[in-house]
Short mmCIF file of C-alpha atoms (C1' of nucleotides) in Angstrom, two decimals:
data_model
loop_
_atom_site.label_atom_id
_atom_site.label_comp_id
_atom_site.label_asym_id
_atom_site.label_seq_id
_atom_site.Cartn_x
_atom_site.Cartn_y
_atom_site.Cartn_z
CA MET W 1 89.70 146.05 100.16
CA THR W 2 92.43 144.76 97.42
CA ALA W 3 95.58 146.40 97.67
CA LEU W 4 95.98 148.14 94.23
CA THR W 5 99.69 148.39 94.49
CA PRO W 6 101.10 146.83 91.25
CA VAL W 7 103.14 143.74 92.32
CA ASP W 8 106.69 143.86 90.93
CA ALA W 9 107.48 140.82 88.79
CA LYS W 10 111.01 140.76 90.27
CA ALA W 11 109.73 139.64 93.49
CA LEU W 12 108.25 136.59 91.99
CA ALA W 13 111.44 135.26 91.05
CA ASP W 14 112.52 134.60 94.75
CA ILE W 15 109.54 132.28 95.16
CA ALA W 16 110.40 128.85 94.53
CA LEU W 17 107.18 128.11 92.85
CA PHE W 18 108.06 130.40 89.94
CA ALA W 19 111.57 129.28 89.47
CA ALA W 20 112.97 128.82 85.96
CA LEU W 21 110.12 130.87 84.37
CA PRO W 22 110.45 133.48 81.63
CA PRO W 23 109.95 137.20 82.71
CA ALA W 24 106.47 137.22 80.69
CA VAL W 25 105.07 134.48 82.90
CA LEU W 26 106.16 136.47 85.94
CA GLU W 27 104.72 139.39 84.87
CA GLU W 28 101.47 137.33 84.32
CA ALA W 29 101.37 136.14 87.79
CA ALA W 30 102.28 139.30 89.18
CA ALA W 31 99.10 141.24 87.38
CA MET W 32 96.85 138.59 89.42
CA ALA W 33 98.74 138.62 92.51
CA ARG W 34 97.61 140.72 95.66
CA THR W 35 100.21 142.14 98.12
CA ARG W 36 99.45 142.46 101.73
CA PRO W 37 101.32 143.13 105.16
CA LEU W 38 100.96 140.75 107.78
CA PRO W 39 101.59 142.18 111.37
CA ARG W 40 103.16 139.73 114.06
CA GLY W 41 100.58 137.68 115.59
CA LEU W 42 97.71 138.08 112.69
CA ARG W 43 95.66 134.85 112.13
CA ILE W 44 95.86 134.36 108.38
CA PHE W 45 93.42 131.30 107.83
CA ASP W 46 91.75 128.89 110.05
CA GLN W 47 91.88 125.14 109.43
CA GLY W 48 88.83 123.97 107.94
CA GLU W 49 87.90 127.15 106.38
CA PRO W 50 87.31 127.30 102.56
CA ALA W 51 90.79 128.26 100.83
CA GLY W 52 89.70 131.86 99.65
CA ARG W 53 93.38 132.74 98.74
CA ALA W 54 96.59 130.82 97.87
CA HIS W 55 99.54 132.30 99.66
CA ALA W 56 103.29 132.97 99.24
CA LEU W 57 105.63 134.83 101.58
CA LEU W 58 107.82 137.62 100.58
CA SER W 59 109.41 138.28 103.95
CA GLY W 60 108.74 137.34 107.45
CA GLY W 61 107.80 133.98 109.05
CA VAL W 62 104.52 132.20 109.12
CA ARG W 63 103.71 129.20 111.67
CA ILE W 64 101.23 126.29 110.40
CA THR W 65 99.70 124.39 112.95
CA GLN W 66 96.96 121.45 112.88
CA ALA W 67 94.91 120.88 116.09
CA GLY W 68 92.86 117.59 116.35
CA SER W 69 89.23 117.20 117.63
CA ASP W 70 90.68 117.02 121.28
CA GLY W 71 92.68 120.21 121.24
CA GLU W 72 96.17 118.77 120.69
CA GLU W 73 98.17 120.49 118.16
CA ILE W 74 101.34 119.88 116.05
CA LEU W 75 103.44 122.55 114.35
CA VAL W 76 103.13 121.24 110.62
CA ARG W 77 105.73 123.70 109.47
CA LEU W 78 107.37 126.97 109.50
CA ILE W 79 107.11 128.91 106.27
CA GLY W 80 109.89 131.44 105.42
CA SER W 81 110.29 133.98 102.66
CA GLY W 82 109.95 132.48 99.15
CA GLU W 83 107.95 129.61 100.43
CA ILE W 84 104.29 129.14 99.33
CA PHE W 85 101.49 128.15 102.03
CA GLY W 86 97.72 127.17 101.75
CA CYS W 87 98.14 126.41 97.97
CA VAL W 88 97.29 122.77 98.01
CA PRO W 89 93.50 122.77 98.82
CA VAL W 90 93.18 125.05 95.67
CA LEU W 91 93.74 121.45 93.89
CA THR W 92 91.86 119.05 96.30
CA ASP W 93 89.03 119.77 98.71
CA GLY W 94 89.15 123.53 98.87
CA LEU W 95 89.36 123.76 102.73
CA TYR W 96 92.79 124.78 104.43
CA PRO W 97 93.97 121.80 106.53
CA ALA W 98 95.76 123.99 109.17
CA ASP W 99 95.92 127.19 111.00
CA ALA W 100 98.51 129.76 109.84
CA THR W 101 99.56 132.79 112.02
CA ALA W 102 102.36 135.31 111.21
CA ILE W 103 105.14 134.96 113.91
CA VAL W 104 107.01 138.13 112.83
CA ASP W 105 106.02 141.14 110.86
CA ALA W 106 105.80 139.65 107.22
CA VAL W 107 104.71 140.26 103.70
CA GLU W 108 102.77 138.05 101.53
CA LEU W 109 101.35 137.62 97.99
CA SER W 110 98.20 135.98 97.46
CA TRP W 111 96.12 134.73 94.56
CA ASP W 112 92.56 133.81 93.92
CA PRO W 113 92.44 130.10 93.85
CA ALA W 114 90.95 130.09 90.08
CA ASP W 115 93.45 132.55 89.00
CA LEU W 116 96.15 130.24 90.37
CA LEU W 117 94.87 127.01 88.76
CA ALA W 118 94.48 128.93 85.38
CA LEU W 119 98.09 130.04 85.61
CA MET W 120 99.20 126.50 86.42
CA GLN W 121 97.01 125.05 83.61
CA ARG W 122 98.59 127.67 81.26
CA HIS W 123 102.28 127.13 82.31
CA SER W 124 102.78 123.47 83.19
CA ARG W 125 106.23 124.45 84.68
CA ILE W 126 104.52 126.08 87.43
CA ALA W 127 102.42 123.08 88.46
CA ILE W 128 105.72 120.94 88.04
CA ASN W 129 107.16 123.29 90.41
CA MET W 130 104.49 122.98 92.93
CA VAL W 131 104.90 119.05 92.71
CA ALA W 132 108.31 119.43 93.62
CA ILE W 133 107.63 121.50 96.58
CA VAL W 134 104.93 119.50 97.70
CA GLY W 135 106.92 116.13 96.91
CA LYS W 136 109.87 117.44 99.27
CA ARG W 137 107.42 118.54 102.11
CA LEU W 138 105.87 114.96 101.76
CA GLY W 139 109.50 113.57 102.09
CA GLU W 140 110.15 115.72 105.15
CA ALA W 141 106.82 114.70 106.64
CA GLN W 142 107.41 111.02 106.42
CA GLU W 143 111.03 111.36 107.64
CA ARG W 144 109.48 113.22 110.88
CA LEU W 145 106.90 110.21 110.93
CA ARG W 146 109.88 107.66 110.98
CA GLU W 147 111.73 109.73 113.86
CA LEU W 148 108.80 110.10 115.90
CA ALA W 149 107.98 106.35 115.81
CA THR W 150 111.15 105.29 116.70
CA GLN W 151 113.66 107.72 117.97
CA SER W 152 113.86 109.28 121.67
CA ALA W 153 112.87 112.83 122.50
CA ASP W 154 116.44 114.52 122.66
CA ARG W 155 117.27 112.87 119.20
CA ARG W 156 114.12 114.25 117.72
CA ILE W 157 114.59 117.77 119.00
CA ALA W 158 118.36 117.62 117.77
CA ARG W 159 117.05 116.66 114.22
CA THR W 160 114.24 119.41 114.64
CA LEU W 161 116.69 121.91 115.22
CA LEU W 162 119.24 120.95 112.40
CA ARG W 163 116.44 120.81 110.13
CA LEU W 164 115.35 124.70 110.91
CA LEU W 165 119.12 125.30 110.58
CA ASP W 166 118.80 124.03 107.36
CA GLN W 167 115.78 125.94 106.38
CA ALA W 168 116.54 129.31 108.00
CA GLY W 169 120.11 129.27 109.62
CA CYS W 170 122.65 132.08 109.62
CA ARG W 171 126.23 132.50 110.73
CA THR W 172 126.88 134.50 113.65
CA GLY W 173 129.53 135.14 116.00
CA ASP W 174 129.01 132.49 118.53
CA GLY W 175 127.40 129.75 115.90
CA LEU W 176 124.47 129.31 113.65
CA ARG W 177 121.38 131.09 114.53
CA ILE W 178 117.78 129.98 113.62
CA ASP W 179 116.31 132.86 111.96
CA PHE W 180 112.61 132.30 113.30
CA PRO W 181 111.46 133.19 116.96
CA LEU W 182 110.68 130.10 118.63
CA ARG W 183 109.02 129.41 121.92
CA ARG W 184 109.83 126.19 123.85
CA LYS W 185 106.33 124.97 123.01
CA ASP W 186 106.92 125.39 119.21
CA ILE W 187 110.06 123.10 119.57
CA ALA W 188 107.96 120.54 121.30
CA ASP W 189 105.23 120.76 119.04
CA ILE W 190 107.64 120.08 115.99
CA ALA W 191 109.40 117.51 117.68
CA GLY W 192 106.19 115.76 118.95
CA THR W 193 106.93 116.14 122.66
CA THR W 194 105.69 118.52 125.47
CA LEU W 195 106.66 122.02 126.50
CA HIS W 196 108.08 120.46 129.73
CA THR W 197 110.50 117.72 128.14
CA ALA W 198 111.56 120.23 125.45
CA SER W 199 112.48 122.71 128.18
CA ARG W 200 114.38 120.40 130.21
CA ILE W 201 116.27 119.16 127.16
CA LEU W 202 117.12 122.56 125.82
CA ALA W 203 118.42 123.65 129.29
CA ALA W 204 120.73 120.57 129.70
CA TRP W 205 122.17 121.58 126.34
CA GLN W 206 122.45 125.22 127.27
CA ARG W 207 124.07 124.01 130.47
CA ASP W 208 126.61 122.10 128.28
CA GLY W 209 127.16 125.01 125.98
CA LEU W 210 125.78 123.44 122.74
CA LEU W 211 123.22 126.04 122.54
CA ILE W 212 122.61 129.65 123.26
CA SER W 213 118.95 130.89 123.68
CA ARG W 214 118.53 134.71 123.39
CA ASN W 215 115.03 136.36 124.05
CA ARG W 216 113.04 134.00 121.57
CA HIS W 217 115.98 133.05 119.42
CA LEU W 218 118.26 129.79 119.37
CA VAL W 219 121.96 129.76 118.52
CA ILE W 220 123.28 126.33 117.87
CA ALA W 221 126.94 126.79 119.38
CA SER W 222 128.14 123.16 117.97
CA PRO W 223 126.26 121.81 115.15
CA GLU W 224 128.70 118.91 115.17
CA ALA W 225 127.74 117.86 118.78
CA MET W 226 124.28 118.33 117.69
CA ASP W 227 124.61 115.89 114.79
CA ARG W 228 125.90 113.48 117.10
CA ILE W 229 123.00 113.69 119.55
CA ALA W 230 120.67 113.08 116.36
CA GLU W 231 122.60 110.31 115.25
CA GLY W 232 123.95 107.66 117.54
CA ASN W 233 122.66 108.97 121.13
CA MET U 1 114.43 93.36 78.26
CA THR U 2 111.41 96.06 77.59
CA ALA U 3 108.12 94.23 77.31
CA LEU U 4 106.83 95.28 73.82
CA THR U 5 103.32 94.30 74.79
CA PRO U 6 101.27 97.36 73.51
CA VAL U 7 99.52 99.08 76.52
CA ASP U 8 96.00 99.66 76.32
CA ALA U 9 95.01 103.36 76.70
CA LYS U 10 91.79 102.29 78.48
CA ALA U 11 93.82 101.01 81.36
CA LEU U 12 95.20 104.36 81.86
CA ALA U 13 91.80 105.82 82.43
CA ASP U 14 91.58 104.00 85.77
CA ILE U 15 94.92 105.72 87.15
CA ALA U 16 94.27 108.72 88.97
CA LEU U 17 97.39 110.69 87.48
CA PHE U 18 95.65 110.59 84.30
CA ALA U 19 92.06 111.61 85.20
CA ALA U 20 89.89 114.04 83.25
CA LEU U 21 92.18 113.56 80.21
CA PRO U 22 91.26 113.45 76.47
CA PRO U 23 91.73 109.91 74.78
CA ALA U 24 94.42 111.46 72.63
CA VAL U 25 96.65 112.24 75.80
CA LEU U 26 96.05 108.66 77.18
CA GLU U 27 97.23 107.22 73.90
CA GLU U 28 100.42 109.25 74.18
CA ALA U 29 101.18 107.98 77.79
CA ALA U 30 100.15 104.57 77.05
CA ALA U 31 102.85 104.64 74.01
CA MET U 32 105.59 105.22 76.30
CA ALA U 33 104.49 103.09 79.30
CA ARG U 34 105.76 99.61 79.88
CA THR U 35 103.92 96.53 81.51
CA ARG U 36 105.42 94.31 83.85
CA PRO U 37 103.98 91.78 86.40
CA LEU U 38 105.13 91.73 89.91
CA PRO U 39 105.43 88.41 91.75
CA ARG U 40 104.31 88.47 95.23
CA GLY U 41 107.54 89.29 97.06
CA LEU U 42 109.35 91.17 94.45
CA ARG U 43 111.41 94.12 95.45
CA ILE U 44 110.71 96.68 93.06
CA PHE U 45 112.94 99.42 94.13
CA ASP U 46 115.56 100.25 97.10
CA GLN U 47 115.66 103.35 98.83
CA GLY U 48 118.44 105.49 97.79
CA GLU U 49 118.84 104.09 94.75
CA PRO U 50 118.43 106.34 91.59
CA ALA U 51 114.87 106.46 90.21
CA GLY U 52 115.08 104.54 87.06
CA ARG U 53 111.36 104.48 86.31
CA ALA U 54 108.05 106.24 87.45
CA HIS U 55 105.38 103.69 88.42
CA ALA U 56 101.76 103.08 88.55
CA LEU U 57 99.87 99.92 89.76
CA LEU U 58 97.16 98.57 87.58
CA SER U 59 96.17 95.65 90.15
CA GLY U 60 97.65 93.93 93.26
CA GLY U 61 99.52 95.78 95.99
CA VAL U 62 102.69 97.39 96.97
CA ARG U 63 104.10 98.13 100.39
CA ILE U 64 106.29 101.33 100.65
CA THR U 65 108.66 101.28 103.60
CA GLN U 66 111.39 103.41 104.88
CA ALA U 67 114.22 102.63 107.04
CA GLY U 68 116.37 104.76 109.10
CA SER U 69 120.14 104.61 109.63
CA ASP U 70 119.71 102.38 112.84
CA GLY U 71 117.36 99.88 110.83
CA GLU U 72 114.07 101.06 112.46
CA GLU U 73 111.48 101.05 109.85
CA ILE U 74 107.97 102.57 109.12
CA LEU U 75 105.39 101.60 106.61
CA VAL U 76 104.98 104.85 104.73
CA ARG U 77 101.99 103.66 102.39
CA LEU U 78 100.29 100.79 100.77
CA ILE U 79 99.65 101.28 97.07
CA GLY U 80 96.72 99.88 95.70
CA SER U 81 95.57 99.85 92.00
CA GLY U 82 95.26 102.76 90.17
CA GLU U 83 97.66 104.64 92.31
CA ILE U 84 101.10 105.91 91.41
CA PHE U 85 104.48 105.19 93.29
CA GLY U 86 108.08 106.20 93.00
CA CYS U 87 106.90 109.21 90.83
CA VAL U 88 108.07 112.24 93.07
CA PRO U 89 111.78 111.81 92.82
CA VAL U 90 111.30 112.21 89.03
CA LEU U 91 110.89 116.06 90.03
CA THR U 92 113.33 116.29 92.89
CA ASP U 93 116.73 114.78 93.58
CA GLY U 94 116.16 111.74 91.62
CA LEU U 95 116.48 109.05 94.18
CA TYR U 96 113.85 106.77 95.48
CA PRO U 97 113.03 107.73 99.36
CA ALA U 98 111.99 104.25 100.25
CA ASP U 99 111.79 100.59 99.28
CA ALA U 100 108.95 99.20 97.38
CA THR U 101 107.84 95.57 97.31
CA ALA U 102 104.86 93.55 95.85
CA ILE U 103 102.64 92.00 98.71
CA VAL U 104 100.54 90.24 96.15
CA ASP U 105 100.86 89.30 92.61
CA ALA U 106 100.37 92.48 90.60
CA VAL U 107 100.89 94.33 87.39
CA GLU U 108 102.39 97.65 87.03
CA LEU U 109 103.03 100.20 84.49
CA SER U 110 106.19 102.33 84.45
CA TRP U 111 107.85 104.98 82.33
CA ASP U 112 111.15 106.41 81.73
CA PRO U 113 111.68 109.48 84.23
CA ALA U 114 112.40 112.00 81.13
CA ASP U 115 109.29 110.70 79.36
CA LEU U 116 106.79 111.30 82.26
CA LEU U 117 108.52 114.84 82.65
CA ALA U 118 108.01 115.66 79.29
CA LEU U 119 104.34 114.36 79.43
CA MET U 120 103.66 116.54 82.25
CA GLN U 121 105.25 119.63 80.41
CA ARG U 122 103.07 118.98 77.24
CA HIS U 123 99.82 118.43 79.53
CA SER U 124 99.54 120.53 82.59
CA ARG U 125 96.56 118.68 83.57
CA ILE U 126 98.86 115.75 84.46
CA ALA U 127 101.15 117.69 86.71
CA ILE U 128 97.90 119.13 88.16
CA ASN U 129 96.79 115.88 88.98
CA MET U 130 99.98 114.68 90.64
CA VAL U 131 100.10 117.77 92.84
CA ALA U 132 96.66 116.94 94.05
CA ILE U 133 97.72 113.32 94.76
CA VAL U 134 100.90 114.10 96.48
CA GLY U 135 99.07 117.03 98.30
CA LYS U 136 96.49 114.50 99.73
CA ARG U 137 99.23 112.16 100.71
CA LEU U 138 100.86 115.18 102.54
CA GLY U 139 97.62 115.85 104.31
CA GLU U 140 97.54 112.11 105.60
CA ALA U 141 101.10 112.22 106.47
CA GLN U 142 100.44 115.09 108.72
CA GLU U 143 97.43 113.72 110.28
CA ARG U 144 99.39 110.74 111.24
CA LEU U 145 102.07 112.89 112.60
CA ARG U 146 99.71 114.64 114.92
CA GLU U 147 98.14 111.35 115.78
CA LEU U 148 101.38 109.84 116.65
CA ALA U 149 102.35 112.77 118.61
CA THR U 150 99.37 112.82 120.77
CA GLN U 151 97.21 109.80 121.03
CA SER U 152 97.39 106.41 122.34
CA ALA U 153 98.47 103.42 120.53
CA ASP U 154 94.93 101.78 120.50
CA ARG U 155 93.51 104.85 118.82
CA ARG U 156 96.45 105.08 116.41
CA ILE U 157 95.69 101.36 115.29
CA ALA U 158 91.99 102.22 115.04
CA ARG U 159 92.61 105.16 112.75
CA THR U 160 95.06 103.07 110.73
CA LEU U 161 92.43 100.35 110.03
CA LEU U 162 89.79 103.10 109.40
CA ARG U 163 92.17 104.80 106.76
CA LEU U 164 92.81 101.31 105.19
CA LEU U 165 89.14 100.52 104.72
CA ASP U 166 88.76 103.82 103.21
CA GLN U 167 91.57 102.96 100.79
CA ALA U 168 90.81 99.50 100.06
CA GLY U 169 87.50 98.27 102.11
CA CYS U 170 84.93 95.98 100.69
CA ARG U 171 81.76 94.67 102.04
CA THR U 172 81.57 90.92 103.15
CA GLY U 173 79.30 89.04 104.79
CA ASP U 174 80.52 89.62 108.17
CA GLY U 175 81.81 93.35 108.04
CA LEU U 176 84.06 95.44 105.88
CA ARG U 177 87.35 93.67 104.65
CA ILE U 178 90.74 95.23 104.21
CA ASP U 179 91.97 94.00 100.70
CA PHE U 180 95.53 94.04 101.54
CA PRO U 181 97.46 91.18 103.16
CA LEU U 182 98.68 92.53 106.45
CA ARG U 183 101.10 91.12 108.87
CA ARG U 184 100.44 92.31 112.63
CA LYS U 185 103.92 94.03 111.81
CA ASP U 186 102.70 95.84 109.13
CA ILE U 187 99.84 97.33 111.36
CA ALA U 188 102.35 98.10 113.72
CA ASP U 189 104.72 99.96 111.32
CA ILE U 190 101.79 101.94 110.14
CA ALA U 191 100.46 103.08 113.64
CA GLY U 192 103.93 103.61 114.95
CA THR U 193 104.32 100.94 117.50
CA THR U 194 105.61 97.66 118.00
CA LEU U 195 104.35 94.26 116.50
CA HIS U 196 103.84 93.07 120.42
CA THR U 197 101.59 95.93 121.15
CA ALA U 198 99.64 95.88 118.04
CA SER U 199 99.22 92.02 118.60
CA ARG U 200 97.88 92.56 121.95
CA ILE U 201 95.26 95.25 120.84
CA LEU U 202 94.18 93.70 117.83
CA ALA U 203 93.71 90.32 119.93
CA ALA U 204 91.48 91.95 122.53
CA TRP U 205 89.43 93.52 119.78
CA GLN U 206 89.10 90.15 118.23
CA ARG U 207 87.94 88.78 121.63
CA ASP U 208 85.36 91.56 121.85
CA GLY U 209 83.98 90.78 118.42
CA LEU U 210 85.23 94.01 116.79
CA LEU U 211 87.36 92.47 114.45
CA ILE U 212 88.08 89.10 112.51
CA SER U 213 91.46 88.00 111.40
CA ARG U 214 91.59 85.28 108.58
CA ASN U 215 94.97 84.15 107.46
CA ARG U 216 96.43 87.41 106.63
CA HIS U 217 93.34 89.50 106.21
CA LEU U 218 91.44 91.48 108.59
CA VAL U 219 87.51 92.09 108.47
CA ILE U 220 86.25 95.03 110.61
CA ALA U 221 82.79 93.53 111.87
CA SER U 222 81.84 96.75 113.66
CA PRO U 223 83.11 100.03 112.07
CA GLU U 224 81.06 102.02 114.43
CA ALA U 225 82.89 100.67 117.64
CA MET U 226 86.18 101.14 115.84
CA ASP U 227 85.28 104.87 115.06
CA ARG U 228 84.19 105.22 118.92
CA ILE U 229 87.78 103.98 119.77
CA ALA U 230 89.62 106.24 117.23
CA GLU U 231 87.52 109.38 118.77
CA GLY U 232 87.25 109.61 122.49
CA ASN U 233 88.53 106.39 124.13
"C1'" DC O 1 100.81 146.82 139.07
"C1'" DG O 2 98.22 143.17 137.90
"C1'" DA O 3 97.35 140.03 134.05
"C1'" DG O 4 98.59 136.80 130.89
"C1'" DG O 5 101.99 134.44 128.23
"C1'" DT O 6 106.06 131.97 128.57
"C1'" DG O 7 109.68 129.17 131.00
"C1'" DT O 8 111.96 126.13 134.70
"C1'" DT O 9 112.00 122.72 137.81
"C1'" DG O 10 110.34 118.96 140.97
"C1'" DA O 11 107.66 114.31 142.12
"C1'" DG O 12 104.91 110.66 140.63
"C1'" DG O 13 103.23 107.16 137.78
"C1'" DC O 14 101.70 104.99 133.71
"C1'" DC O 15 102.12 103.57 128.99
"C1'" DC O 16 104.41 100.71 126.13
"C1'" DA O 17 109.09 99.33 124.49
"C1'" DT O 18 111.78 95.81 125.44
"C1'" DC O 19 113.15 91.04 126.79
"C1'" DA O 20 111.80 86.51 126.70
"C1'" DA O 21 109.60 82.06 126.09
"C1'" DC O 22 106.55 79.56 123.46
"C1'" DC O 23 103.33 77.99 119.80
"C1'" DC O 24 101.64 77.33 115.19
"C1'" DG O 25 101.70 76.64 110.10
"C1'" DT O 26 104.54 75.88 106.07
"C1'" DG O 27 108.23 74.51 103.23
"C1'" DT O 28 112.20 71.87 102.26
"C1'" DG O 29 115.66 68.59 101.98
"C1'" DG O 30 117.88 64.42 103.78
"C1'" DC N 1 108.20 60.90 106.47
"C1'" DC N 2 110.37 63.17 109.78
"C1'" DA N 3 113.32 67.03 111.40
"C1'" DC N 4 114.33 71.14 111.08
"C1'" DA N 5 114.40 75.87 109.90
"C1'" DC N 6 111.83 80.11 109.54
"C1'" DG N 7 108.27 83.44 109.33
"C1'" DG N 8 104.81 85.00 111.96
"C1'" DG N 9 101.84 85.22 116.01
"C1'" DT N 10 100.83 85.19 121.10
"C1'" DT N 11 101.42 86.52 125.81
"C1'" DG N 12 103.78 87.27 130.33
"C1'" DA N 13 106.97 90.29 133.37
"C1'" DT N 14 109.72 94.14 133.90
"C1'" DG N 15 111.40 98.49 133.57
"C1'" DG N 16 112.12 103.00 132.07
"C1'" DG N 17 111.30 107.25 129.24
"C1'" DC N 18 108.25 111.03 129.35
"C1'" DC N 19 103.90 112.67 130.04
"C1'" DT N 20 101.15 114.78 133.68
"C1'" DC N 21 100.44 117.42 137.60
"C1'" DA N 22 101.83 121.09 140.10
"C1'" DA N 23 104.24 125.21 142.01
"C1'" DC N 24 106.75 129.14 140.82
"C1'" DA N 25 109.57 132.81 138.45
"C1'" DC N 26 110.09 135.95 134.65
"C1'" DC N 27 108.88 139.21 131.06
"C1'" DT N 28 105.94 142.31 128.63
"C1'" DC N 29 102.39 145.30 128.03
"C1'" DG N 30 98.22 147.62 128.79
#
DNA sequence: CGAGGTGTTGAGGCCCATCAACCCGTGTGG
DNA sequence: CCACACGGGTTGATGGGCCTCAACACCTCG
């Protein structure tokens, strides 16, 4: 069951949770980690289920969604390589607060919750890194909250795209590309609107040449114009 | 300038950040802390300003609000006694992400950011407690996000009141009372709606006897009915 | 080739933000 | 002691943004 492939300590250096740690500690964390490939589409864990492992992504992408009792869902966050996910419940109530699905073929590291907790107890730097990571996400969530309460759908979608560029943007010939594969529904679920509204707005931007949409990827041709929409109107 | 009143280590035991710590560590934290009374209405810090201190509330209440460039604001959180605030920037970018105002006469403890950081480095338990606290808030923010994106204004206001009851509710003769003084605008800014809509909805509930509104305090006469509104409709 | 997931576009209507007017209690200063 | 300002609350009227419902086109994959 458990992959016995030894985990390379150098791989851990790319994970924000282990930033600024001496090699010995990386070795220690690597010794307790387990590697696993995540084929596209795999459901990694379900909302409400006991947190059996704490996760970090070495490559690929993972979609974190949260559904309410009525079935309506939002996209809480997209996880890229080097990011952790499903780690907070280790320290709180022990239940995953959301669903996690691989959106491209990916590779993860994971730890037994008790092991990660022990690691954090021994090395406060890891715990401090985790506060910084979770704190940053909290700040983003509050920003989204404010936008959702006060701004129009097109501004929110523009902000969504800019944030995604920030997280996973890369230069291409005709603009900046978002490295995650995104459905219209994903955009809508991040921006807090419906598939239909998102589709209309993106189609309009595409007509105006702000945006190029290729199979499941978005390229922002004019980040400046996008900025302008995100700000004024 | 600095209050030289020695801080009682026992007072620290009521602060969640210092839960489950040996007395010696409490003494250590107390020695670096500074006490300050916060008269009602005092602006404790401003959004965007460098985080000069990390704060914890011994008694009273503090309102944390965040304003966008256009002036629209939301109420990020109400801080009650035993809770920390303005502590995350110590570990991230060093800027307060929101405004903080005392809404009743209060007393705070505060630390120099470097001291708190050192304390967390020495005692990983403190850092771990902080992850738990920030993680819990992140979960709440994501829940609010989902509600705001998918639910009607009255459901959101009902959820808001229930959450506040959970945080600061106390039994009274005619129901459960929320211990913070709340303006209609505060409710609106938490639930993500306008003063007008909040006023209408609360007035309707008051007519139906679900709710009593006394000077600036709310008493929920029927938490069950409130639950029903928060769920189905 | 059919099935299912996805994207597009139109039509209609409703929730709620907005604008507006007015009331009330409190404090303040001439 | 009255006038006035000011923060806060209530309530009506109106309009528009966007959600909802619906129909159809496209693509991939078994």
